Amino acid sequence: DAGVIQSPRHEVTEMGQEVTLRCKPISGHDYLFWYRQTMMRGLELLIYFNNNVPIDDSGMPEDRFSAKMPNASFSTLKIQPSEPRDSAVYFCASSSTESSYNSPLHFGNGTRLTVT
Amino acid sequence: GNSVTQMEGPVTLSEEAFLTINCTYTATGYPSLFWYVQYPGEGLQLLLKATKADDKGSNKGFEATYRKETTSFHLEKGSVQVSDSAVYFCALGLGTYKYIFGTGTRLKVLA
């Protein structure tokens, strides 16, 4: 099992530019989550999908943020336009309802975003 | 509401010392409890879990017992190693889509 794969690992961009983060969940997992981690706010849930459908996007900070999941093996998180306060580590995680009701999350290694 | 409270770090220990990281929670319903570990530059990894009261989760020498009476899930290890240096997160699971994470406790183990 390759685990959750995120790309890129690091992204440095200038304010105002569009940023796209990518995620490939574990095969067979039906839930996908996007989290943001900062020193000040810890881990924040941005959005999650079930069977490729967005279920709860209440954590998405602003309209500048959008996420898609066109199929079961791929998701993107886009920020347009980016701002310095978006600098953080963005994690993708997946889980499966097959094993148990409270299945653990499997995290990718994250994308460290720096907006200058 | 639902919440998780962890002891503030950093925690600094000498190798082979005993480790306790405190975690308490408030929750409605019957949550599962998790400990995750994050090594530098990596994502969170599941360390152990417990799904009901009095369950003990264990892995790699770490243990935690789900105490409903004290709403706690403290992480313990009898003898830490330098390689255990990481950030540890306590988390509450309220269903497949709803997880509440603590703020994390940084552990530094000195040789």
PDB file of C-alpha atoms in Angstrom:
ATOM      1  CA  ASP A   1       0.000   0.000   0.000  1.00  0.00           C
ATOM      2  CA  ALA A   2       1.563   3.278  -1.152  1.00  0.00           C
ATOM      3  CA  GLY A   3      -0.277   5.416   1.362  1.00  0.00           C
ATOM      4  CA  VAL A   4      -1.752   8.837   0.702  1.00  0.00           C
ATOM      5  CA  ILE A   5       0.346  10.698  -1.840  1.00  0.00           C
ATOM      6  CA  GLN A   6       0.505  14.486  -1.975  1.00  0.00           C
ATOM      7  CA  SER A   7       2.241  16.794  -4.384  1.00  0.00           C
ATOM      8  CA  PRO A   8       4.140  18.988  -4.420  1.00  0.00           C
ATOM      9  CA  ARG A   9       5.969  18.599  -1.101  1.00  0.00           C
ATOM     10  CA  HIS A  10       6.931  22.252  -1.091  1.00  0.00           C
ATOM     11  CA  GLU A  11       5.426  25.211  -2.910  1.00  0.00           C
ATOM     12  CA  VAL A  12       6.700  28.757  -2.826  1.00  0.00           C
ATOM     13  CA  THR A  13       4.651  31.348  -4.647  1.00  0.00           C
ATOM     14  CA  GLU A  14       4.034  35.051  -4.738  1.00  0.00           C
ATOM     15  CA  MET A  15       0.944  36.720  -3.381  1.00  0.00           C
ATOM     16  CA  GLY A  16      -1.842  36.778  -5.936  1.00  0.00           C
ATOM     17  CA  GLN A  17      -0.784  33.633  -7.748  1.00  0.00           C
ATOM     18  CA  GLU A  18      -2.931  30.529  -8.077  1.00  0.00           C
ATOM     19  CA  VAL A  19      -1.827  27.461  -6.146  1.00  0.00           C
ATOM     20  CA  THR A  20      -3.011  23.894  -6.722  1.00  0.00           C
ATOM     21  CA  LEU A  21      -2.307  21.106  -4.270  1.00  0.00           C
ATOM     22  CA  ARG A  22      -2.864  17.478  -5.255  1.00  0.00           C
ATOM     23  CA  CYS A  23      -3.766  14.320  -3.419  1.00  0.00           C
ATOM     24  CA  LYS A  24      -4.112  10.648  -4.248  1.00  0.00           C
ATOM     25  CA  PRO A  25      -5.913   8.763  -1.463  1.00  0.00           C
ATOM     26  CA  ILE A  26      -5.398   5.139  -0.538  1.00  0.00           C
ATOM     27  CA  SER A  27      -7.143   2.881  -3.015  1.00  0.00           C
ATOM     28  CA  GLY A  28     -10.534   1.765  -1.729  1.00  0.00           C
ATOM     29  CA  HIS A  29     -10.914   4.553   0.802  1.00  0.00           C
ATOM     30  CA  ASP A  30     -14.221   6.348   0.454  1.00  0.00           C
ATOM     31  CA  TYR A  31     -13.530   9.418   2.613  1.00  0.00           C
ATOM     32  CA  LEU A  32     -11.038  12.150   1.808  1.00  0.00           C
ATOM     33  CA  PHE A  33     -10.148  15.088   4.020  1.00  0.00           C
ATOM     34  CA  TRP A  34      -8.137  18.264   3.559  1.00  0.00           C
ATOM     35  CA  TYR A  35      -6.519  19.751   6.687  1.00  0.00           C
ATOM     36  CA  ARG A  36      -4.373  22.809   7.278  1.00  0.00           C
ATOM     37  CA  GLN A  37      -1.730  22.929  10.006  1.00  0.00           C
ATOM     38  CA  THR A  38      -0.243  26.093  11.457  1.00  0.00           C
ATOM     39  CA  MET A  39       1.539  26.832  14.698  1.00  0.00           C
ATOM     40  CA  MET A  40      -1.143  29.280  15.755  1.00  0.00           C
ATOM     41  CA  ARG A  41      -4.258  27.264  14.954  1.00  0.00           C
ATOM     42  CA  GLY A  42      -3.069  23.649  14.953  1.00  0.00           C
ATOM     43  CA  LEU A  43      -4.878  21.209  12.670  1.00  0.00           C
ATOM     44  CA  GLU A  44      -7.979  22.597  10.987  1.00  0.00           C
ATOM     45  CA  LEU A  45     -10.372  20.577   8.842  1.00  0.00           C
ATOM     46  CA  LEU A  46     -11.057  22.457   5.620  1.00  0.00           C
ATOM     47  CA  ILE A  47     -13.328  20.082   3.725  1.00  0.00           C
ATOM     48  CA  TYR A  48     -14.136  16.423   3.376  1.00  0.00           C
ATOM     49  CA  PHE A  49     -15.560  14.209   0.642  1.00  0.00           C
ATOM     50  CA  ASN A  50     -17.465  10.948   0.727  1.00  0.00           C
ATOM     51  CA  ASN A  51     -17.495   8.901  -2.466  1.00  0.00           C
ATOM     52  CA  ASN A  52     -16.125  11.928  -4.344  1.00  0.00           C
ATOM     53  CA  VAL A  53     -18.943  14.223  -3.167  1.00  0.00           C
ATOM     54  CA  PRO A  54     -18.120  17.236  -0.960  1.00  0.00           C
ATOM     55  CA  ILE A  55     -19.991  16.777   2.307  1.00  0.00           C
ATOM     56  CA  ASP A  56     -18.844  19.610   4.534  1.00  0.00           C
ATOM     57  CA  ASP A  57     -16.835  22.616   3.390  1.00  0.00           C
ATOM     58  CA  SER A  58     -17.592  24.800   6.387  1.00  0.00           C
ATOM     59  CA  GLY A  59     -13.915  24.894   7.276  1.00  0.00           C
ATOM     60  CA  MET A  60     -12.860  26.459   3.999  1.00  0.00           C
ATOM     61  CA  PRO A  61     -11.680  29.899   5.102  1.00  0.00           C
ATOM     62  CA  GLU A  62     -12.778  31.962   2.128  1.00  0.00           C
ATOM     63  CA  ASP A  63     -14.076  31.816  -1.403  1.00  0.00           C
ATOM     64  CA  ARG A  64     -10.466  31.916  -2.533  1.00  0.00           C
ATOM     65  CA  PHE A  65     -10.282  28.258  -1.515  1.00  0.00           C
ATOM     66  CA  SER A  66     -11.892  25.514  -3.573  1.00  0.00           C
ATOM     67  CA  ALA A  67     -11.573  21.728  -3.636  1.00  0.00           C
ATOM     68  CA  LYS A  68     -12.578  19.072  -6.119  1.00  0.00           C
ATOM     69  CA  MET A  69     -12.571  15.326  -6.333  1.00  0.00           C
ATOM     70  CA  PRO A  70     -13.222  14.337  -9.952  1.00  0.00           C
ATOM     71  CA  ASN A  71     -12.727  10.629  -9.240  1.00  0.00           C
ATOM     72  CA  ALA A  72     -11.961   8.220  -6.400  1.00  0.00           C
ATOM     73  CA  SER A  73      -8.208   8.459  -6.853  1.00  0.00           C
ATOM     74  CA  PHE A  74      -7.593  12.192  -7.122  1.00  0.00           C
ATOM     75  CA  SER A  75      -8.408  15.436  -5.356  1.00  0.00           C
ATOM     76  CA  THR A  76      -7.195  19.015  -5.630  1.00  0.00           C
ATOM     77  CA  LEU A  77      -7.215  21.997  -3.309  1.00  0.00           C
ATOM     78  CA  LYS A  78      -6.894  25.315  -5.086  1.00  0.00           C
ATOM     79  CA  ILE A  79      -6.178  28.757  -3.693  1.00  0.00           C
ATOM     80  CA  GLN A  80      -6.799  31.694  -6.001  1.00  0.00           C
ATOM     81  CA  PRO A  81      -5.512  34.297  -5.365  1.00  0.00           C
ATOM     82  CA  SER A  82      -3.058  33.232  -2.692  1.00  0.00           C
ATOM     83  CA  GLU A  83      -2.133  35.464   0.256  1.00  0.00           C
ATOM     84  CA  PRO A  84       0.755  35.345   2.765  1.00  0.00           C
ATOM     85  CA  ARG A  85      -1.632  34.240   5.543  1.00  0.00           C
ATOM     86  CA  ASP A  86      -2.318  31.057   3.570  1.00  0.00           C
ATOM     87  CA  SER A  87       1.210  29.896   4.348  1.00  0.00           C
ATOM     88  CA  ALA A  88       0.859  26.573   6.184  1.00  0.00           C
ATOM     89  CA  VAL A  89       1.243  22.843   5.769  1.00  0.00           C
ATOM     90  CA  TYR A  90      -1.719  21.311   3.973  1.00  0.00           C
ATOM     91  CA  PHE A  91      -2.497  17.663   4.631  1.00  0.00           C
ATOM     92  CA  CYS A  92      -4.697  15.271   2.757  1.00  0.00           C
ATOM     93  CA  ALA A  93      -6.040  12.236   4.621  1.00  0.00           C
ATOM     94  CA  SER A  94      -8.268   9.325   3.707  1.00  0.00           C
ATOM     95  CA  SER A  95     -10.229   6.695   5.570  1.00  0.00           C
ATOM     96  CA  SER A  96     -12.541   3.792   4.928  1.00  0.00           C
ATOM     97  CA  THR A  97     -15.896   2.939   6.431  1.00  0.00           C
ATOM     98  CA  GLU A  98     -15.346  -0.724   5.644  1.00  0.00           C
ATOM     99  CA  SER A  99     -13.223  -1.560   8.655  1.00  0.00           C
ATOM    100  CA  SER A 100     -15.145   0.213  11.396  1.00  0.00           C
ATOM    101  CA  TYR A 101     -17.359   3.140  12.234  1.00  0.00           C
ATOM    102  CA  ASN A 102     -14.543   5.157  13.724  1.00  0.00           C
ATOM    103  CA  SER A 103     -11.845   4.351  11.206  1.00  0.00           C
ATOM    104  CA  PRO A 104      -8.518   6.086  11.731  1.00  0.00           C
ATOM    105  CA  LEU A 105      -7.279   8.672   9.282  1.00  0.00           C
ATOM    106  CA  HIS A 106      -4.319   7.972   7.019  1.00  0.00           C
ATOM    107  CA  PHE A 107      -2.388  11.156   6.313  1.00  0.00           C
ATOM    108  CA  GLY A 108      -0.127  12.128   3.461  1.00  0.00           C
ATOM    109  CA  ASN A 109       3.201  13.840   4.115  1.00  0.00           C
ATOM    110  CA  GLY A 110       1.728  17.245   3.409  1.00  0.00           C
ATOM    111  CA  THR A 111       2.490  20.206   1.172  1.00  0.00           C
ATOM    112  CA  ARG A 112       4.343  23.078   2.787  1.00  0.00           C
ATOM    113  CA  LEU A 113       3.036  26.255   1.181  1.00  0.00           C
ATOM    114  CA  THR A 114       4.863  29.550   1.474  1.00  0.00           C
ATOM    115  CA  VAL A 115       3.266  32.651   0.000  1.00  0.00           C
ATOM    116  CA  THR A 116       5.560  35.681  -0.182  1.00  0.00           C
TER     117      THR A 116
ATOM    118  CA  GLY B   1     -19.437  20.466  22.921  1.00  0.00           C
ATOM    119  CA  ASN B   2     -16.718  18.074  21.837  1.00  0.00           C
ATOM    120  CA  SER B   3     -13.106  18.884  22.652  1.00  0.00           C
ATOM    121  CA  VAL B   4      -9.691  17.449  23.426  1.00  0.00           C
ATOM    122  CA  THR B   5      -7.197  18.939  25.857  1.00  0.00           C
ATOM    123  CA  GLN B   6      -3.550  17.898  25.861  1.00  0.00           C
ATOM    124  CA  MET B   7      -0.757  18.882  28.152  1.00  0.00           C
ATOM    125  CA  GLU B   8       1.359  21.657  26.796  1.00  0.00           C
ATOM    126  CA  GLY B   9       4.841  20.866  25.668  1.00  0.00           C
ATOM    127  CA  PRO B  10       7.578  20.652  25.013  1.00  0.00           C
ATOM    128  CA  VAL B  11       8.343  17.615  27.128  1.00  0.00           C
ATOM    129  CA  THR B  12      12.058  16.924  27.439  1.00  0.00           C
ATOM    130  CA  LEU B  13      13.237  13.570  28.792  1.00  0.00           C
ATOM    131  CA  SER B  14      16.430  11.605  28.992  1.00  0.00           C
ATOM    132  CA  GLU B  15      16.643   8.311  27.139  1.00  0.00           C
ATOM    133  CA  GLU B  16      15.033   5.401  29.062  1.00  0.00           C
ATOM    134  CA  ALA B  17      12.872   7.749  31.148  1.00  0.00           C
ATOM    135  CA  PHE B  18       9.166   7.102  31.703  1.00  0.00           C
ATOM    136  CA  LEU B  19       6.776   9.097  29.550  1.00  0.00           C
ATOM    137  CA  THR B  20       3.273  10.317  30.289  1.00  0.00           C
ATOM    138  CA  ILE B  21       1.398  12.728  28.043  1.00  0.00           C
ATOM    139  CA  ASN B  22      -1.967  13.687  29.449  1.00  0.00           C
ATOM    140  CA  CYS B  23      -5.119  13.874  27.349  1.00  0.00           C
ATOM    141  CA  THR B  24      -8.656  14.568  28.499  1.00  0.00           C
ATOM    142  CA  TYR B  25     -11.777  14.950  26.427  1.00  0.00           C
ATOM    143  CA  THR B  26     -15.386  16.038  26.447  1.00  0.00           C
ATOM    144  CA  ALA B  27     -17.759  14.360  24.053  1.00  0.00           C
ATOM    145  CA  THR B  28     -21.356  13.502  23.389  1.00  0.00           C
ATOM    146  CA  GLY B  29     -22.102   9.970  22.362  1.00  0.00           C
ATOM    147  CA  TYR B  30     -19.532   7.165  22.336  1.00  0.00           C
ATOM    148  CA  PRO B  31     -16.313   8.355  20.750  1.00  0.00           C
ATOM    149  CA  SER B  32     -13.245   6.422  19.757  1.00  0.00           C
ATOM    150  CA  LEU B  33      -9.923   7.769  20.975  1.00  0.00           C
ATOM    151  CA  PHE B  34      -6.666   7.923  19.080  1.00  0.00           C
ATOM    152  CA  TRP B  35      -3.048   8.898  19.508  1.00  0.00           C
ATOM    153  CA  TYR B  36      -1.239  10.050  16.406  1.00  0.00           C
ATOM    154  CA  VAL B  37       2.478  10.804  16.067  1.00  0.00           C
ATOM    155  CA  GLN B  38       4.066  13.290  13.691  1.00  0.00           C
ATOM    156  CA  TYR B  39       7.772  13.076  12.890  1.00  0.00           C
ATOM    157  CA  PRO B  40       9.518  16.104  11.388  1.00  0.00           C
ATOM    158  CA  GLY B  41       8.507  16.727   7.794  1.00  0.00           C
ATOM    159  CA  GLU B  42       5.900  14.002   7.783  1.00  0.00           C
ATOM    160  CA  GLY B  43       2.166  13.612   8.168  1.00  0.00           C
ATOM    161  CA  LEU B  44       0.408  12.261  11.206  1.00  0.00           C
ATOM    162  CA  GLN B  45       0.573   8.501  11.701  1.00  0.00           C
ATOM    163  CA  LEU B  46      -1.799   6.478  13.810  1.00  0.00           C
ATOM    164  CA  LEU B  47       0.037   5.249  16.908  1.00  0.00           C
ATOM    165  CA  LEU B  48      -2.772   3.502  18.764  1.00  0.00           C
ATOM    166  CA  LYS B  49      -6.502   3.602  19.295  1.00  0.00           C
ATOM    167  CA  ALA B  50      -9.269   2.487  21.650  1.00  0.00           C
ATOM    168  CA  THR B  51     -12.903   2.234  20.664  1.00  0.00           C
ATOM    169  CA  LYS B  52     -14.726   1.771  23.963  1.00  0.00           C
ATOM    170  CA  ALA B  53     -14.370   2.327  27.701  1.00  0.00           C
ATOM    171  CA  ASP B  54     -11.608   0.336  29.428  1.00  0.00           C
ATOM    172  CA  ASP B  55     -10.013  -0.625  26.111  1.00  0.00           C
ATOM    173  CA  LYS B  56      -6.238  -0.378  26.098  1.00  0.00           C
ATOM    174  CA  GLY B  57      -4.500   0.575  22.887  1.00  0.00           C
ATOM    175  CA  SER B  58      -0.839  -0.321  22.487  1.00  0.00           C
ATOM    176  CA  ASN B  59       1.861  -0.102  19.849  1.00  0.00           C
ATOM    177  CA  LYS B  60       5.663   0.160  19.804  1.00  0.00           C
ATOM    178  CA  GLY B  61       5.822   0.165  23.610  1.00  0.00           C
ATOM    179  CA  PHE B  62       3.264   2.974  23.932  1.00  0.00           C
ATOM    180  CA  GLU B  63      -0.003   2.385  25.779  1.00  0.00           C
ATOM    181  CA  ALA B  64      -3.169   4.326  26.539  1.00  0.00           C
ATOM    182  CA  THR B  65      -6.342   3.256  28.329  1.00  0.00           C
ATOM    183  CA  TYR B  66      -9.791   4.661  27.550  1.00  0.00           C
ATOM    184  CA  ARG B  67     -11.051   5.896  30.953  1.00  0.00           C
ATOM    185  CA  LYS B  68     -14.657   6.955  30.714  1.00  0.00           C
ATOM    186  CA  GLU B  69     -14.954   7.814  34.406  1.00  0.00           C
ATOM    187  CA  THR B  70     -12.157  10.377  34.177  1.00  0.00           C
ATOM    188  CA  THR B  71     -12.670  11.177  30.447  1.00  0.00           C
ATOM    189  CA  SER B  72      -8.985  10.586  29.862  1.00  0.00           C
ATOM    190  CA  PHE B  73      -6.684   8.785  27.439  1.00  0.00           C
ATOM    191  CA  HIS B  74      -3.168   9.378  28.723  1.00  0.00           C
ATOM    192  CA  LEU B  75      -0.248   8.144  26.639  1.00  0.00           C
ATOM    193  CA  GLU B  76       2.524   6.242  28.436  1.00  0.00           C
ATOM    194  CA  LYS B  77       5.777   4.539  27.589  1.00  0.00           C
ATOM    195  CA  GLY B  78       8.051   2.861  30.066  1.00  0.00           C
ATOM    196  CA  SER B  79      11.371   3.702  28.445  1.00  0.00           C
ATOM    197  CA  VAL B  80      11.645   6.335  25.731  1.00  0.00           C
ATOM    198  CA  GLN B  81      14.262   6.407  23.000  1.00  0.00           C
ATOM    199  CA  VAL B  82      15.760   9.279  21.039  1.00  0.00           C
ATOM    200  CA  SER B  83      13.794   8.018  18.030  1.00  0.00           C
ATOM    201  CA  ASP B  84      10.531   8.743  19.893  1.00  0.00           C
ATOM    202  CA  SER B  85      11.172  12.474  19.561  1.00  0.00           C
ATOM    203  CA  ALA B  86       8.132  13.800  17.697  1.00  0.00           C
ATOM    204  CA  VAL B  87       4.838  15.619  18.192  1.00  0.00           C
ATOM    205  CA  TYR B  88       2.021  13.556  19.671  1.00  0.00           C
ATOM    206  CA  PHE B  89      -1.654  14.314  19.033  1.00  0.00           C
ATOM    207  CA  CYS B  90      -4.597  13.020  20.979  1.00  0.00           C
ATOM    208  CA  ALA B  91      -7.793  12.799  18.916  1.00  0.00           C
ATOM    209  CA  LEU B  92     -11.471  12.069  19.343  1.00  0.00           C
ATOM    210  CA  GLY B  93     -13.400  10.166  16.670  1.00  0.00           C
ATOM    211  CA  LEU B  94     -17.128  10.784  16.520  1.00  0.00           C
ATOM    212  CA  GLY B  95     -17.834   8.934  13.322  1.00  0.00           C
ATOM    213  CA  THR B  96     -15.944   8.437  10.113  1.00  0.00           C
ATOM    214  CA  TYR B  97     -16.071  12.088   9.146  1.00  0.00           C
ATOM    215  CA  LYS B  98     -15.715  13.873  12.459  1.00  0.00           C
ATOM    216  CA  TYR B  99     -12.397  13.991  14.280  1.00  0.00           C
ATOM    217  CA  ILE B 100     -11.302  16.453  16.945  1.00  0.00           C
ATOM    218  CA  PHE B 101      -7.547  16.848  17.394  1.00  0.00           C
ATOM    219  CA  GLY B 102      -5.681  18.205  20.363  1.00  0.00           C
ATOM    220  CA  THR B 103      -3.033  20.868  19.898  1.00  0.00           C
ATOM    221  CA  GLY B 104      -0.175  18.386  20.015  1.00  0.00           C
ATOM    222  CA  THR B 105       2.619  17.815  22.525  1.00  0.00           C
ATOM    223  CA  ARG B 106       6.211  17.980  21.389  1.00  0.00           C
ATOM    224  CA  LEU B 107       8.483  15.328  22.921  1.00  0.00           C
ATOM    225  CA  LYS B 108      12.244  15.667  22.852  1.00  0.00           C
ATOM    226  CA  VAL B 109      14.338  12.766  24.082  1.00  0.00           C
ATOM    227  CA  LEU B 110      17.998  13.414  24.860  1.00  0.00           C
ATOM    228  CA  ALA B 111      20.691  10.765  24.565  1.00  0.00           C
TER     229      ALA B 111
END
